[in-house]
Short mmCIF file of C-alpha atoms and ligand atoms in Angstrom, two decimals:
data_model
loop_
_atom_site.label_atom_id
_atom_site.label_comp_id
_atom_site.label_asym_id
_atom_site.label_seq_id
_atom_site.Cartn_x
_atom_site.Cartn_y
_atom_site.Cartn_z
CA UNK J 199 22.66 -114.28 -1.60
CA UNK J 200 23.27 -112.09 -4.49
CA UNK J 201 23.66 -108.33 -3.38
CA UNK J 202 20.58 -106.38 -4.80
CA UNK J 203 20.59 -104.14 -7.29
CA UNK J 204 23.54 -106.33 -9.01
CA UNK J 205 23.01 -105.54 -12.91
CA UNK J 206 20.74 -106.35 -15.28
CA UNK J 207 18.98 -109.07 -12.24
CA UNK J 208 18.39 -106.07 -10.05
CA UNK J 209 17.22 -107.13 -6.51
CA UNK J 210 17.69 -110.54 -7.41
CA UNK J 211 18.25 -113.36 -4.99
CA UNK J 212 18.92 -116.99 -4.49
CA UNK J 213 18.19 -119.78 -2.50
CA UNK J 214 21.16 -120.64 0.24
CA UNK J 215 21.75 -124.00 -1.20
CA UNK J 216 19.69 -126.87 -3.39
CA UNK J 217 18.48 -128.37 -0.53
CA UNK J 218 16.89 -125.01 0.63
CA UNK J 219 15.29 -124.94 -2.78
CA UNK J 220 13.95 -128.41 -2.21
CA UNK J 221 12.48 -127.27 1.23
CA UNK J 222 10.84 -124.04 0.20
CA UNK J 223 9.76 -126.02 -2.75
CA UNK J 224 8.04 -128.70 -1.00
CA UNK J 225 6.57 -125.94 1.53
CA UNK J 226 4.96 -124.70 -0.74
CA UNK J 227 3.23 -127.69 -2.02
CA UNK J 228 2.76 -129.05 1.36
CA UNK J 229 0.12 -127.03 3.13
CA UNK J 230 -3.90 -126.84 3.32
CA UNK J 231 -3.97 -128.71 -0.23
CA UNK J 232 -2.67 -131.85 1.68
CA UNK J 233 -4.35 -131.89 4.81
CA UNK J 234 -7.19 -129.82 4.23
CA UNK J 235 -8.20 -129.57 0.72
CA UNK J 236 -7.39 -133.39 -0.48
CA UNK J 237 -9.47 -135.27 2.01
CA UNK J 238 -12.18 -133.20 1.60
CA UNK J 239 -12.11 -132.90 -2.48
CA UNK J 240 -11.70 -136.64 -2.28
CA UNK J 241 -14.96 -137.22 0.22
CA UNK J 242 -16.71 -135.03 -2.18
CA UNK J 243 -16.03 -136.74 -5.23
CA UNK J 244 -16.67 -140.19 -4.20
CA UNK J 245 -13.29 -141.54 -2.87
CA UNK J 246 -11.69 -144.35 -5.10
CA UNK J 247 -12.21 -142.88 -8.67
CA UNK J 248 -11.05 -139.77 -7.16
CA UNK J 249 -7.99 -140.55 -5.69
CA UNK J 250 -6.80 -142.80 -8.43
CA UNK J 251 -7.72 -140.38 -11.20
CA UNK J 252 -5.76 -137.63 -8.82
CA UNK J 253 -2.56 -139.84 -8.40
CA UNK J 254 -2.95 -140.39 -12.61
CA UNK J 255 -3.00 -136.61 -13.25
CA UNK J 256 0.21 -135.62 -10.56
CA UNK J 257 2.30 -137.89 -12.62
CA UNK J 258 1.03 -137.47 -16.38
CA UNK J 259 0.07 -133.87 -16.17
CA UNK J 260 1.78 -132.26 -12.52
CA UNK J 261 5.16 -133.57 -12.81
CA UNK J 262 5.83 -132.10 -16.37
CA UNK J 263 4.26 -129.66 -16.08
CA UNK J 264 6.26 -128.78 -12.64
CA UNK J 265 9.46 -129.27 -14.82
CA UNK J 266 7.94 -126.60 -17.15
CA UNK J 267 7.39 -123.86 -14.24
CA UNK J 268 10.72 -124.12 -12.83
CA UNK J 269 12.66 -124.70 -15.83
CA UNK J 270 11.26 -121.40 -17.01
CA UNK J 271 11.88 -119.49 -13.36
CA UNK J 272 15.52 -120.27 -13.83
CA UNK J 273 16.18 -119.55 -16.93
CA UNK J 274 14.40 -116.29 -16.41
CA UNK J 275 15.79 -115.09 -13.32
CA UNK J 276 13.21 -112.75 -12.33
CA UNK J 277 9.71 -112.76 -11.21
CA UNK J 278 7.13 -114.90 -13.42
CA UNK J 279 6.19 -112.63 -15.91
CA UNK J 280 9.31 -111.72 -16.98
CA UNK J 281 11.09 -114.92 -16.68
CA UNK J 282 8.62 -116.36 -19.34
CA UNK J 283 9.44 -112.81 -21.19
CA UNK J 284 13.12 -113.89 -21.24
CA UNK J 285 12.84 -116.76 -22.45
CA UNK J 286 10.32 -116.07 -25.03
CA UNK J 287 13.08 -112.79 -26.32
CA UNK J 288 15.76 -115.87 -26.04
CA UNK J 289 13.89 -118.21 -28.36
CA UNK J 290 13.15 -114.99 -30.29
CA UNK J 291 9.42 -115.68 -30.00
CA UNK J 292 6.23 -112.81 -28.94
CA UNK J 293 6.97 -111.57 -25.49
CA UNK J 294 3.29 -112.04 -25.48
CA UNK J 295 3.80 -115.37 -23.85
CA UNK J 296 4.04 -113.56 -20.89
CA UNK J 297 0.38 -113.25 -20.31
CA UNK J 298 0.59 -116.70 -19.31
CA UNK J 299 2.18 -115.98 -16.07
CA UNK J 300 0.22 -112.89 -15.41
CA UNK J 301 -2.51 -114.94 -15.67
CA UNK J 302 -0.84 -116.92 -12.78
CA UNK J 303 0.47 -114.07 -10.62
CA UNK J 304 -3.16 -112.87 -10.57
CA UNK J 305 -4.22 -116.55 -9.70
CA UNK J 306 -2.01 -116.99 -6.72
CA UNK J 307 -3.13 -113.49 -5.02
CA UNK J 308 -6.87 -114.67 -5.22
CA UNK J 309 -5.67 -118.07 -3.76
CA UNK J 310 -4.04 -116.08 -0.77
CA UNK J 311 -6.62 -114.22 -0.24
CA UNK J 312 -9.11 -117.54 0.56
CA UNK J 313 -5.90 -119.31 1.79
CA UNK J 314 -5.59 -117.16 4.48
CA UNK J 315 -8.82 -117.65 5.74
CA UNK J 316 -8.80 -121.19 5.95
CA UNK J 317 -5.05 -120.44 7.57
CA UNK J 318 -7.14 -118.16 10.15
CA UNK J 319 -9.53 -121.14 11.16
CA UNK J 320 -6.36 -123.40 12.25
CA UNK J 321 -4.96 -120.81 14.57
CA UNK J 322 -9.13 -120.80 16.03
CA UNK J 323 -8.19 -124.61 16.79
CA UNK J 324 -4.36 -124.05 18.01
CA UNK J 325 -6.28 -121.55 20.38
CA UNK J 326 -9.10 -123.75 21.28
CA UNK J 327 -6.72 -126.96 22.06
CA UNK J 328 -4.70 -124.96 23.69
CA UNK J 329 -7.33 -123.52 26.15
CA UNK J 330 -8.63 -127.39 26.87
CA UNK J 331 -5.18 -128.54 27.00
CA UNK J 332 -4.71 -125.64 30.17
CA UNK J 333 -8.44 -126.99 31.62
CA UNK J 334 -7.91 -130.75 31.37
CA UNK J 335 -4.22 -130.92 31.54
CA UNK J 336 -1.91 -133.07 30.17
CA UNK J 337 -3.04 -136.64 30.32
CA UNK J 338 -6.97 -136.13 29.57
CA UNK J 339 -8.08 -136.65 25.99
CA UNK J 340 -9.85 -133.38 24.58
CA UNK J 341 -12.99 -131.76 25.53
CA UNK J 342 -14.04 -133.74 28.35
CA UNK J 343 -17.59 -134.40 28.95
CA UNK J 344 -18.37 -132.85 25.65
CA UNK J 345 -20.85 -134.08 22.97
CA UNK J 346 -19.79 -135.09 19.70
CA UNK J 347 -21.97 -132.57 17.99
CA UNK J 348 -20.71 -129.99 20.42
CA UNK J 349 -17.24 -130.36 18.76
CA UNK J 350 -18.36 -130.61 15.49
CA UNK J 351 -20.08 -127.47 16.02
CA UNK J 352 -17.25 -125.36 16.59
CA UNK J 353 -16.35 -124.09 13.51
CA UNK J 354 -20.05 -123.43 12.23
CA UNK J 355 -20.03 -121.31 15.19
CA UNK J 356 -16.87 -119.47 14.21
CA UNK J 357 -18.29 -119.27 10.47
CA UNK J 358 -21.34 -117.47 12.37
CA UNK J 359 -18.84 -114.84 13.79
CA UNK J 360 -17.70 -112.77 11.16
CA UNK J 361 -15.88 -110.27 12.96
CA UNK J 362 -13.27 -113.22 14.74
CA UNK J 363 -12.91 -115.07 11.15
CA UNK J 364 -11.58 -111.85 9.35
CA UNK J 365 -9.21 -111.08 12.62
CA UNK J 366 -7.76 -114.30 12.57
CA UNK J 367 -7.45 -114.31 8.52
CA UNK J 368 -5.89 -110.89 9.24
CA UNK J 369 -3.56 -112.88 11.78
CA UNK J 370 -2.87 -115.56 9.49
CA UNK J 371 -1.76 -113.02 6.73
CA UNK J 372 0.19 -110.75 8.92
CA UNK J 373 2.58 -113.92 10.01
CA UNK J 374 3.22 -114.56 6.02
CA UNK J 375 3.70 -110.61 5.09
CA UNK J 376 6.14 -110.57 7.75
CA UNK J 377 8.80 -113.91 6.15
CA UNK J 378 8.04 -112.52 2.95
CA UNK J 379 8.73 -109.21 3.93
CA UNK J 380 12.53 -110.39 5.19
CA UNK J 381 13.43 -111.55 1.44
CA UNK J 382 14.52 -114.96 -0.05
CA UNK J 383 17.23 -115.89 2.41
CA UNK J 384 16.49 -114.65 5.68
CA UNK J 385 12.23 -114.86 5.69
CA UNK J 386 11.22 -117.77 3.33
CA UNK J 387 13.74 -119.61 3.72
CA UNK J 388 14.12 -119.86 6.84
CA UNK J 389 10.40 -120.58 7.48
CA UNK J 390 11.20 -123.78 5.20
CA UNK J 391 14.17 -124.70 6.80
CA UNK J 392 13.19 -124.92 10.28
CA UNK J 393 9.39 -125.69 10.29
CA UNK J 394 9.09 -128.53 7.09
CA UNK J 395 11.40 -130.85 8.84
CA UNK J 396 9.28 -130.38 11.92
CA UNK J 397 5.85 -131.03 10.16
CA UNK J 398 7.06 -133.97 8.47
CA UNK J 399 7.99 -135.41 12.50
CA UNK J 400 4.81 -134.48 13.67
CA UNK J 401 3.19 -135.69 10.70
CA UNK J 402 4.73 -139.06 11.00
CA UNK J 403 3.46 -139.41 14.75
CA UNK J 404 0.03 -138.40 14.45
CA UNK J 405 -0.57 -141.03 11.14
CA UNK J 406 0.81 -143.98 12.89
CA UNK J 407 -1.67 -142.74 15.49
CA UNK J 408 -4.58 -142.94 13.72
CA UNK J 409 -3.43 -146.06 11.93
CA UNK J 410 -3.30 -148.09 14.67
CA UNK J 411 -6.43 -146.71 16.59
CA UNK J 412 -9.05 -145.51 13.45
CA UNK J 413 -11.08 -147.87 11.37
CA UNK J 414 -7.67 -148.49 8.96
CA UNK J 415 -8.92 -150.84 6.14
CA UNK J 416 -12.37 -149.12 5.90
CA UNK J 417 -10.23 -146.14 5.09
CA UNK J 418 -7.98 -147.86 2.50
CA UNK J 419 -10.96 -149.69 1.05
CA UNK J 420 -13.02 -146.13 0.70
CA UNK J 421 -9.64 -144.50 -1.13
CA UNK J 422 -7.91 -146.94 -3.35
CA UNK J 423 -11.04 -149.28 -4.29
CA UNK J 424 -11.15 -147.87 -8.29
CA UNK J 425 -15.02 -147.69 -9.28
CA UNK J 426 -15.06 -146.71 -12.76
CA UNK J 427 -18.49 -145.00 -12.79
CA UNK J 428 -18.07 -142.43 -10.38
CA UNK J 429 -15.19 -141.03 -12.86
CA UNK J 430 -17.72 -138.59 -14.03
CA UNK J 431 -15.85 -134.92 -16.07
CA UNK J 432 -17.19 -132.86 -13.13
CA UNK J 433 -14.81 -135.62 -10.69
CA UNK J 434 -11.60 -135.70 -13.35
CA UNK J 435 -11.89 -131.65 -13.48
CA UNK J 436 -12.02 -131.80 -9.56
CA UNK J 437 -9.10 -134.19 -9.59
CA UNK J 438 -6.61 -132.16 -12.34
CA UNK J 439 -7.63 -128.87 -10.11
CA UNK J 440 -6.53 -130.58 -7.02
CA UNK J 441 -3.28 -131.90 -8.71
CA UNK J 442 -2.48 -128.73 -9.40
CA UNK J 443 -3.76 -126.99 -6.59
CA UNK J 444 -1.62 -128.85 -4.59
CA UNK J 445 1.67 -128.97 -6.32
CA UNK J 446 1.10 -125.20 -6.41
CA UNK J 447 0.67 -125.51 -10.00
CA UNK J 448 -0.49 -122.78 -13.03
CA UNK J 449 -0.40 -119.73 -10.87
CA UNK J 450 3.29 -119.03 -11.30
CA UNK J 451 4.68 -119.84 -7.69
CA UNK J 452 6.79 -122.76 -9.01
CA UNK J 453 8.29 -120.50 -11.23
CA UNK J 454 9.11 -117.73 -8.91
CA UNK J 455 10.74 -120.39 -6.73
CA UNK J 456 12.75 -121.04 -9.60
CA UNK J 457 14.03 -118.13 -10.25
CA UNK J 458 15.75 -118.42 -7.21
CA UNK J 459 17.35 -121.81 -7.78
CA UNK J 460 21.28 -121.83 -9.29
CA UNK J 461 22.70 -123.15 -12.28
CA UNK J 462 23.90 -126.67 -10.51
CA UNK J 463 20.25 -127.72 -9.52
CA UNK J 464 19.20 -130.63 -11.27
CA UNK J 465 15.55 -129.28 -11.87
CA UNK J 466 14.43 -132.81 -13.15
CA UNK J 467 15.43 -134.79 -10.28
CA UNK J 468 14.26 -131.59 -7.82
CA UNK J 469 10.78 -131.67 -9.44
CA UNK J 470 10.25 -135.88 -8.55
CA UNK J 471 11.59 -134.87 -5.10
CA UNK J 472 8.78 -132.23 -5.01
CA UNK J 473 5.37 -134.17 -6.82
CA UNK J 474 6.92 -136.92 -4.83
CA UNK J 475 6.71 -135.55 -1.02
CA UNK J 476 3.78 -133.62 -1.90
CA UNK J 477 1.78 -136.71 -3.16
CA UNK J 478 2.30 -138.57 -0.34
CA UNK J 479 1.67 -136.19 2.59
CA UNK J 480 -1.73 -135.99 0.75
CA UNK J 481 -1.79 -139.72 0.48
CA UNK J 482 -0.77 -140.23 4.19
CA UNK J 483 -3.25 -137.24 5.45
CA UNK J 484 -6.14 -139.52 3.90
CA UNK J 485 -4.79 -142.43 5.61
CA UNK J 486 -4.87 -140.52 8.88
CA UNK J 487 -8.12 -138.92 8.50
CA UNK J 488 -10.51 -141.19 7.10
CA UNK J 489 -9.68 -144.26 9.48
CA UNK J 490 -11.03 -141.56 12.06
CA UNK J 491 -13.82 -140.47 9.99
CA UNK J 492 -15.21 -143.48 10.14
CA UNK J 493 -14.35 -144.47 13.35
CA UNK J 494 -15.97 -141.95 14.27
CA UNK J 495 -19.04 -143.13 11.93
CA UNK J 496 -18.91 -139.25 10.33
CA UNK J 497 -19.86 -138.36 6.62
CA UNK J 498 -16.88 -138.98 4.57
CA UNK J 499 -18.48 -135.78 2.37
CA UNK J 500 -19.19 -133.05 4.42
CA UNK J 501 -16.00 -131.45 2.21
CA UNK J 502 -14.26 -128.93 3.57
CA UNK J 503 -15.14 -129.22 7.33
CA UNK J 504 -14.06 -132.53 7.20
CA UNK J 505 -10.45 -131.77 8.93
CA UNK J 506 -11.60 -129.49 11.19
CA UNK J 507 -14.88 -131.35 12.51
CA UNK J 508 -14.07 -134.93 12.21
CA UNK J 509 -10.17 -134.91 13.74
CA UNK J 510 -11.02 -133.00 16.84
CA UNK J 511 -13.72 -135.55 17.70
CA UNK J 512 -11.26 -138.47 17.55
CA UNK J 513 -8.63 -136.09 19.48
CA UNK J 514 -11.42 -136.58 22.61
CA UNK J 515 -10.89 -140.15 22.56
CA UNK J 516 -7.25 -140.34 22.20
CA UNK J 517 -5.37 -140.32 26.06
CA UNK J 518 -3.25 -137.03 25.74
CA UNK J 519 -5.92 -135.80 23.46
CA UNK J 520 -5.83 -132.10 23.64
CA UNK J 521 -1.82 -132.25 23.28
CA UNK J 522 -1.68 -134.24 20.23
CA UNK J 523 -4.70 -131.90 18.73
CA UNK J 524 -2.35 -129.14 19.80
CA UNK J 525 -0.05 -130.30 17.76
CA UNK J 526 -1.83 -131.59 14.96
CA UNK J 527 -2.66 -127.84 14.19
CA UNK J 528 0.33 -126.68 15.05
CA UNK J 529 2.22 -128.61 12.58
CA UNK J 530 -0.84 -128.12 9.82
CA UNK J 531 -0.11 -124.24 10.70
CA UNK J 532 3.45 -124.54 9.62
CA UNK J 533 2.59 -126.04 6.43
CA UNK J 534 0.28 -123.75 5.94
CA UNK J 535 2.30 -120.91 6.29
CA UNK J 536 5.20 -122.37 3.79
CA UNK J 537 2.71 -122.36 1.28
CA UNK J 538 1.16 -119.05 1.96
CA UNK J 539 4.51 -117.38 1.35
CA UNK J 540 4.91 -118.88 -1.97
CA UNK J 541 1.73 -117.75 -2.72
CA UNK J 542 2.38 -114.25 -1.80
CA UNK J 543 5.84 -113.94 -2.79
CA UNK J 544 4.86 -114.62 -6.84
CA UNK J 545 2.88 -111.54 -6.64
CA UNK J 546 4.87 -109.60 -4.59
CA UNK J 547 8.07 -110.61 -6.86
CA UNK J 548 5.95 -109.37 -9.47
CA UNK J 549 5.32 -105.85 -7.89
CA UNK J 550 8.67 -104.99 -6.34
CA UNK J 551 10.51 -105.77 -9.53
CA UNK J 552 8.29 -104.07 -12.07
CA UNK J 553 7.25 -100.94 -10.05
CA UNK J 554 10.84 -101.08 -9.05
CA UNK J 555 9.62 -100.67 -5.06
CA UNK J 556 11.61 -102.24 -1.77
CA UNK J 557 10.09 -105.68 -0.99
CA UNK J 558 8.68 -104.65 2.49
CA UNK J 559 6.67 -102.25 0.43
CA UNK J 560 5.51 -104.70 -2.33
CA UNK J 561 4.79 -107.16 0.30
CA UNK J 562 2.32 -104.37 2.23
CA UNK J 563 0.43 -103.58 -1.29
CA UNK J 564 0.00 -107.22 -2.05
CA UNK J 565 -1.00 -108.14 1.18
CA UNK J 566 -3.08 -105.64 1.78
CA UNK J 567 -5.27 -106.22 -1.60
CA UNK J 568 -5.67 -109.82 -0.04
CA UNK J 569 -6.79 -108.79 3.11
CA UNK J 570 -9.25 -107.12 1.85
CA UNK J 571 -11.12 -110.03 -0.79
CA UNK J 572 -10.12 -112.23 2.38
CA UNK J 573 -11.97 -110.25 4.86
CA UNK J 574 -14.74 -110.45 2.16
CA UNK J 575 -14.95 -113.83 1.74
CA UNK J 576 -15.21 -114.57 5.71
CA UNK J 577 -17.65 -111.65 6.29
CA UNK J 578 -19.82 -112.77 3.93
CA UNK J 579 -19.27 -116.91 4.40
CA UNK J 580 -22.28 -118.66 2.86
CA UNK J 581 -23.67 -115.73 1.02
CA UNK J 582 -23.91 -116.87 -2.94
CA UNK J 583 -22.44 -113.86 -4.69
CA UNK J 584 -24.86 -112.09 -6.73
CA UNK J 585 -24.73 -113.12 -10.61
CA UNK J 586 -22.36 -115.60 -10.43
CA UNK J 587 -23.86 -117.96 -8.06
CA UNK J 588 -25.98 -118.68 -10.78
CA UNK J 589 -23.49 -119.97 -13.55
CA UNK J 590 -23.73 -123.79 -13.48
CA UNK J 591 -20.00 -123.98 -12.42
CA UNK J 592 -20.57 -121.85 -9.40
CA UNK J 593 -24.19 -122.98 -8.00
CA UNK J 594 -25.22 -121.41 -5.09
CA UNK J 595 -21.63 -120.55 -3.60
CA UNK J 596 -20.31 -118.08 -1.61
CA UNK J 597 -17.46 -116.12 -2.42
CA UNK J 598 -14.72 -118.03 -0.89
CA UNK J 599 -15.70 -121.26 -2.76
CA UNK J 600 -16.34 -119.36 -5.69
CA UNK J 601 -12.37 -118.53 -5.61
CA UNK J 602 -11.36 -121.37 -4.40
CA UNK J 603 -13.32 -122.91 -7.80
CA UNK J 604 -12.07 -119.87 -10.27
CA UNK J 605 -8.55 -121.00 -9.54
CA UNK J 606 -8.45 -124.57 -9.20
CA UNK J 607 -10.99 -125.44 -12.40
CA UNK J 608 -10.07 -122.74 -14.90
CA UNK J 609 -6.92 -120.62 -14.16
CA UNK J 610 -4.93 -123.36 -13.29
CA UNK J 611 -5.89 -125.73 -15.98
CA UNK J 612 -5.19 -123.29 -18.51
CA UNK J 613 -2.30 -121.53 -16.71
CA UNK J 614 -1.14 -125.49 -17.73
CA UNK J 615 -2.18 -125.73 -20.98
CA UNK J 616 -0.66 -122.52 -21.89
CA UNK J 617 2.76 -123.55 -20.22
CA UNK J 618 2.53 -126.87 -21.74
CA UNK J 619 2.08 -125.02 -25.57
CA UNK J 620 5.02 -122.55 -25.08
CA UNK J 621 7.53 -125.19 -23.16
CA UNK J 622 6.88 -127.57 -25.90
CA UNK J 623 6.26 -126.23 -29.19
CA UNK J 624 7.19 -122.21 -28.65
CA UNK J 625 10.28 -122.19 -26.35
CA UNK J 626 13.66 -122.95 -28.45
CA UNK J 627 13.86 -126.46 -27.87
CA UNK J 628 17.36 -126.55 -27.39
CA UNK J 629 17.32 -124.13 -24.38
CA UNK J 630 14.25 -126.33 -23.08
CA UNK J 631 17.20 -129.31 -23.20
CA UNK J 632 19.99 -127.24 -21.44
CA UNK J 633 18.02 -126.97 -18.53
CA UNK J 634 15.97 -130.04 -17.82
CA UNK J 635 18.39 -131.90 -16.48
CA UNK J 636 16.85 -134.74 -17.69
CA UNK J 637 19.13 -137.02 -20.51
CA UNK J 638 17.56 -139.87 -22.43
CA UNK J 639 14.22 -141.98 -22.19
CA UNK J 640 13.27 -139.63 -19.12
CA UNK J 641 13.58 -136.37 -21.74
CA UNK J 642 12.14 -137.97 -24.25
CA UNK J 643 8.99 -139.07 -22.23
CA UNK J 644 8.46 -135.30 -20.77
CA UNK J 645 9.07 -133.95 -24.24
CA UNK J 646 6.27 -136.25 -25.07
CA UNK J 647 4.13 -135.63 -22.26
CA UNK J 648 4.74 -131.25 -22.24
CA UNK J 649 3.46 -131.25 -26.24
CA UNK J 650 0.83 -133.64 -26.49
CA UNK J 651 -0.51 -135.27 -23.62
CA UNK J 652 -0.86 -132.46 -21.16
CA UNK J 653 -2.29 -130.27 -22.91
CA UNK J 654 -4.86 -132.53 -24.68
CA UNK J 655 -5.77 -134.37 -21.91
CA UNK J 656 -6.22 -131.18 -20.45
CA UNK J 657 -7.93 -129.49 -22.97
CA UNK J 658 -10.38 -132.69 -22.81
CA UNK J 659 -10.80 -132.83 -18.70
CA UNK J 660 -11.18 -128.89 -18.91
CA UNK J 661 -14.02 -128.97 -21.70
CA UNK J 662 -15.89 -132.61 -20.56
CA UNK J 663 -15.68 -131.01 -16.57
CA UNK J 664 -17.20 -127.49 -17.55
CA UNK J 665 -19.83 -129.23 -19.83
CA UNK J 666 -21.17 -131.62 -17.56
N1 LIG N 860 0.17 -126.20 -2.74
C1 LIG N 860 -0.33 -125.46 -1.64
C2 LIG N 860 -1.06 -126.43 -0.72
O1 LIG N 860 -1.24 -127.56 -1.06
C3 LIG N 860 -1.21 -124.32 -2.05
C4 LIG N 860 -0.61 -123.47 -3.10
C5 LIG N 860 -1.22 -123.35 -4.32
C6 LIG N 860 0.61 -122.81 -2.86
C7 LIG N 860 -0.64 -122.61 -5.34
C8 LIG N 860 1.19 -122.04 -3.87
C9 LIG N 860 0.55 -121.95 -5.09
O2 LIG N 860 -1.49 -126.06 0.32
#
């Protein structure tokens, strides 16, 4: 770690070692986005098309434009704003460019604040397994003697209590403030370190689980069979938002990870490590919910209940029941916390380097602003917000899906598109080269892809989606 206040990178750290990068990297993808947010999005929006469309848009569009982020964090150094800065003053172009990340910083506090909720409904479960594991003990599957509608209804009934949904968001956020709080090295790090490599074994378990006891090949019919009408704009503009949402994409965490990576890390080969893992968790956490979803014979669209209603009604059936849901939330509470300190540490960055404050404090301001739109959004769950709710885009929603939207179908497509524009045509091109790590046909193909097809493609989803 570098000391702080060393020179003109003041308070400037670095990640233990590349493979630390690549774990706190793929933390931060990994997380509600896979298990949560992907099934659901994809239920919504029809399956097949979906899902097809989605896997399309991580490779075309994600992957380059993950290059992009990092590329630019290391370069730069510093927190998002400023590393785009630098390397606009290096390519002599208008520091202006900056805006781009601001844009992003701002994004990724808004997505705390409604990621923390959701984060505040899986420790709810992790508590309510836990209680039923302690009644039923060890051997008995989940909620014995319970109806199926009884289950189910456990989380409207937590949505109805407004006071325990903004505690346990409160929780939720605490647990993040404090690894971000502890710096680059000792808090995020470690969180990635130890509890990624534990996800991905619990992970593992539970999908060969429901492989070999859900309703497998309805599942793999429902998400790979490609139906060409149901691509509608509205369905491509939910699958670029979820590409991005879940490679952490446009709201400048990716490049405040980056900033902490070295010199020696091939950010090329890193990136295909990171749209790689992400993709499939999100691939794999279809494959283990759906089979049970309609096993079950639930609603593949009830969106974004979906993980939290259908998998506990399986758990009942399953013989250790209550200890593998246990665990299921346990692990999708570690993921969920990697990504919730990425998503607070690009603001915080932010803060503590341009108001020049100790992290600890930064951390406090930041996380305090989200508490507060967080305790909002659970407080007033289900209440359209007044104006907006009646924009075509937002229809009826409440705040927290009216965030959730914001971010994921307009600041992060155009977060993109504005990345896309100065990586490829603003950015001195031969600075861009020095630190792609890329040589060849692969540079030549993300050259390619960074100044025209992202950003028309895009340009096209963003327009065609927001249109109708
Ligand atoms: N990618 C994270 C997930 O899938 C969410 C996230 C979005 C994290 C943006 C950081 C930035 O859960």
């Amino acid at each position: 770690m570098a000391a702080a206040g060393s020179g003109a990178r003041a308070g400037h750290e670095n990640w233990s070692s590349r493979s630390a990068f690549i774990l706190a990297a793929v933390g931060s993808a990994v997380g509600l986005g896979n298990m949560w947010r992907f099934p659901a999005e994809a239920g919504e929006n029809g399956g097949g098309a979906f899902v097809l469309f989605y896997i399309f848009c991580v490779l075309l569009i994600g992957l380059p434009v993950l290059l992009s982020e990092v590329l630019i964090g290391r370069h730069g150094q510093a927190n998002a704003p400023e590393s785009v800065r630098r390397v606009a003053r290096d390519s002599k172009a208008s520091e202006g460019w900056s805006v781009l990340a601001s844009m992003g910083v701002f994004a990724a506090f808004l997505i705390l604040s409604f990621y923390c909720v959701v984060g505040g409904w899986v420790i709810y479960y992790i508590g309510v397994f836990a209680s039923d594991l302690f009644q039923t003990g060890l051997t008995g599957g989940a909620f014995e003697g319970r109806a199926a509608e009884d289950i189910e209804g456990l989380l409207p009934s937590l949505f109805g209590n407004g006071g325990l949904m903004v505690g346990l968001n409160l929780g939720f956020l605490a647990v993040t403030m404090f690894f971000v709080s502890r710096g680059v090295s000792s808090g995020i790090e470690w969180v990635a370190v130890y509890l990624m490599p534990l996800f991905f074994l619990l992970f593992l378990g539970i999908t060969i689980y429901g492989a070999f006891t859900g309703n497998f090949n309805e599942a793999v019919a429902y998400l790979f069979t490609f139906d060409f009408s149901k691509l509608t704009g509205e369905v491509m503009l939910a699958a670029v938002g979820q590409a991005f949402f879940s490679l952490s994409l446009g709201v400048a965490g990716m490049m405040t990870y980056g900033a902490y990576a070295n010199r020696e890390t091939n950010l090329g080969e890193t990136s295909g490590i990171i749209a790689s893992a992400d993709t499939g968790v999100a691939l794999l956490a279809g494959l283990a919910i759906f089979p049970i979803v309609f096993a079950a014979g639930l609603s593949a669209s009830i969106g974004p209940g979906l993980m939290f209603q259908s998998l506990p009604i399986a758990f009942q059936a399953m013989p250790f029941g209550s200890l593998i849901g246990l665990a299921f939330f346990i692990m999708v509470f570690f993921a969920a916390l990697t990504s919730s300190v990425s998503l607070l540490e690009a603001p915080t960055a932010w803060v503590f380097e341009k108001f020049k404050l100790a992290r600890p404090v930064a951390t406090i301001i930041v996380g305090t602003g989200a508490a507060v739109l967080g305790a909002l959004s659970g407080w007033f769950w289900g209440a359209p917000v007044p104006g907006v709710a009646s924009l075509a885009l937002f229809e009826g929603q409440d705040l927290f899906n009216v965030l959730d939207g914001v971010t994921a179908k307009l600041f992060m497509p155009i977060g993109a598109i504005l990345t896309c524009i100065f990586v490829g045509w603003i950015a001195d091109a031969r600075l861009i080269d020095k630190e792609n790590g890329l040589d060849g046909v692969l540079h030549q193909t993300w050259r390619a892809l960074v100044r025209y097809v992202c950003p028309i493609v895009l340009a096209v989803i963003l327009v065609v989606g927001l249109t109708g």
